[in-house]
Coordinates of C-alpha atoms in Angstrom, one line a residue:
X111 CA 3.9 14.0 -7.1
X112 CA 5.7 13.2 -3.8
X113 CA 9.2 11.4 -3.3
X114 CA 10.2 8.9 -0.5
X115 CA 12.5 11.6 0.6
X116 CA 9.7 14.0 1.6
X117 CA 9.9 16.4 -1.5
X118 CA 6.9 17.1 -3.5
X119 CA 5.3 19.2 -6.4
X120 CA 1.8 20.4 -6.4
X121 CA 1.5 19.9 -10.1
X122 CA 3.4 18.3 -13.0
X123 CA 5.6 18.7 -15.0
X124 CA 7.8 20.0 -12.3
X125 CA 11.5 19.9 -11.5
X126 CA 13.2 19.0 -8.1
X127 CA 16.7 19.6 -7.1
X128 CA 17.9 16.4 -5.5
X129 CA 21.6 15.5 -4.8
X130 CA 22.8 13.3 -7.6
X131 CA 23.9 10.5 -5.0
X132 CA 20.5 10.4 -3.4
X133 CA 18.2 7.6 -4.6
X134 CA 14.3 7.8 -4.1
X135 CA 10.9 6.6 -5.2
X136 CA 8.7 9.1 -7.1
X137 CA 5.0 8.5 -6.5
X138 CA 2.4 10.2 -8.7
X139 CA -1.5 10.4 -7.6
X140 CA -4.4 11.9 -9.2
X141 CA -8.0 11.4 -8.0
X142 CA -9.7 8.7 -10.1
X143 CA -6.3 7.0 -11.0
X144 CA -4.2 4.4 -9.8
X145 CA -1.0 5.7 -7.9
X146 CA 2.1 5.1 -10.1
X147 CA 5.5 4.8 -8.2
X148 CA 8.6 5.0 -10.2
X149 CA 12.1 4.1 -8.4
X150 CA 14.9 6.6 -9.4
X151 CA 18.4 5.3 -8.8
X152 CA 21.8 6.5 -9.2
X153 CA 24.2 5.4 -12.1
X154 CA 27.7 6.2 -12.8
X155 CA 27.6 8.4 -15.8
X156 CA 30.0 8.1 -18.8
X157 CA 31.9 11.2 -17.8
X158 CA 31.9 10.3 -14.5
X159 CA 33.9 7.1 -15.2
X160 CA 36.3 9.2 -17.3
X161 CA 36.6 11.5 -14.4
X162 CA 37.3 8.8 -11.9
X163 CA 40.1 7.6 -14.4
X164 CA 41.4 11.1 -14.4
X165 CA 41.4 11.2 -10.5
X166 CA 43.4 8.0 -10.5
X167 CA 46.0 9.7 -12.6
X168 CA 45.9 13.2 -11.2
X169 CA 44.4 13.2 -7.7
X170 CA 44.4 9.5 -6.8
X171 CA 42.2 7.9 -4.2
X172 CA 41.3 11.2 -2.7
X173 CA 39.8 12.6 -5.9
X174 CA 37.9 9.5 -6.4
X175 CA 36.4 9.9 -2.9
X176 CA 35.4 13.5 -3.3
X177 CA 33.5 12.7 -6.6
X178 CA 31.8 9.8 -4.9
X179 CA 31.0 11.8 -1.8
X180 CA 29.6 14.9 -3.7
X181 CA 27.8 12.8 -6.3
X182 CA 29.5 14.4 -9.3
X183 CA 30.1 11.0 -11.0
X184 CA 26.3 10.0 -10.8
X185 CA 23.2 10.8 -12.3
X186 CA 19.4 9.8 -11.8
X187 CA 17.9 7.1 -13.7
X188 CA 15.4 7.6 -15.3
X189 CA 15.7 11.3 -15.8
X190 CA 13.1 12.7 -16.6
X191 CA 10.5 10.5 -15.0
X192 CA 7.6 10.1 -17.1
X193 CA 4.3 8.1 -16.1
X194 CA 1.1 7.3 -17.6
X195 CA -1.7 7.6 -15.2
X196 CA -4.3 4.7 -15.5
X197 CA -8.0 5.1 -14.4
X198 CA -8.9 3.2 -11.2
X199 CA -11.8 1.5 -13.0
X200 CA -11.8 0.7 -16.8
X201 CA -15.2 0.1 -18.3
X202 CA -15.7 -3.5 -19.1
X203 CA -16.1 -4.7 -22.6
X204 CA -19.7 -5.9 -21.8
X205 CA -20.9 -2.5 -20.7
X206 CA -19.2 -0.8 -23.5
X207 CA -21.0 -3.0 -26.1
X208 CA -24.3 -2.7 -24.4
X209 CA -26.8 -5.5 -23.5
X210 CA -26.7 -8.6 -25.7
X211 CA -29.6 -9.6 -27.7
X212 CA -30.7 -13.1 -28.8
X213 CA -30.6 -16.5 -27.0
X214 CA -28.6 -17.0 -23.8
X215 CA -25.3 -18.7 -24.4
X216 CA -25.0 -17.7 -28.2

């Protein structure tokens, strides 16, 4: 698995430490399978919104700016990232059934 931010894991499952405010694409590859890319974005989390409200009361705009800057109010979505690898070539139904017998066109 590799990311659009030049991080990688040699095998899966794996974990990466990525700042919460950083968005990226995760690409999974395996020989004989189609590459799968999943966009991972940031989202304001429930506790982050409450924290922002608390910052307005206690710390004002400065506290909100610090949380936004360090990513404390965000989380990655999806988290965890789960993919299902799809083979490059799927056997056709015709090959799976075998040769047809009988008259052509029937």
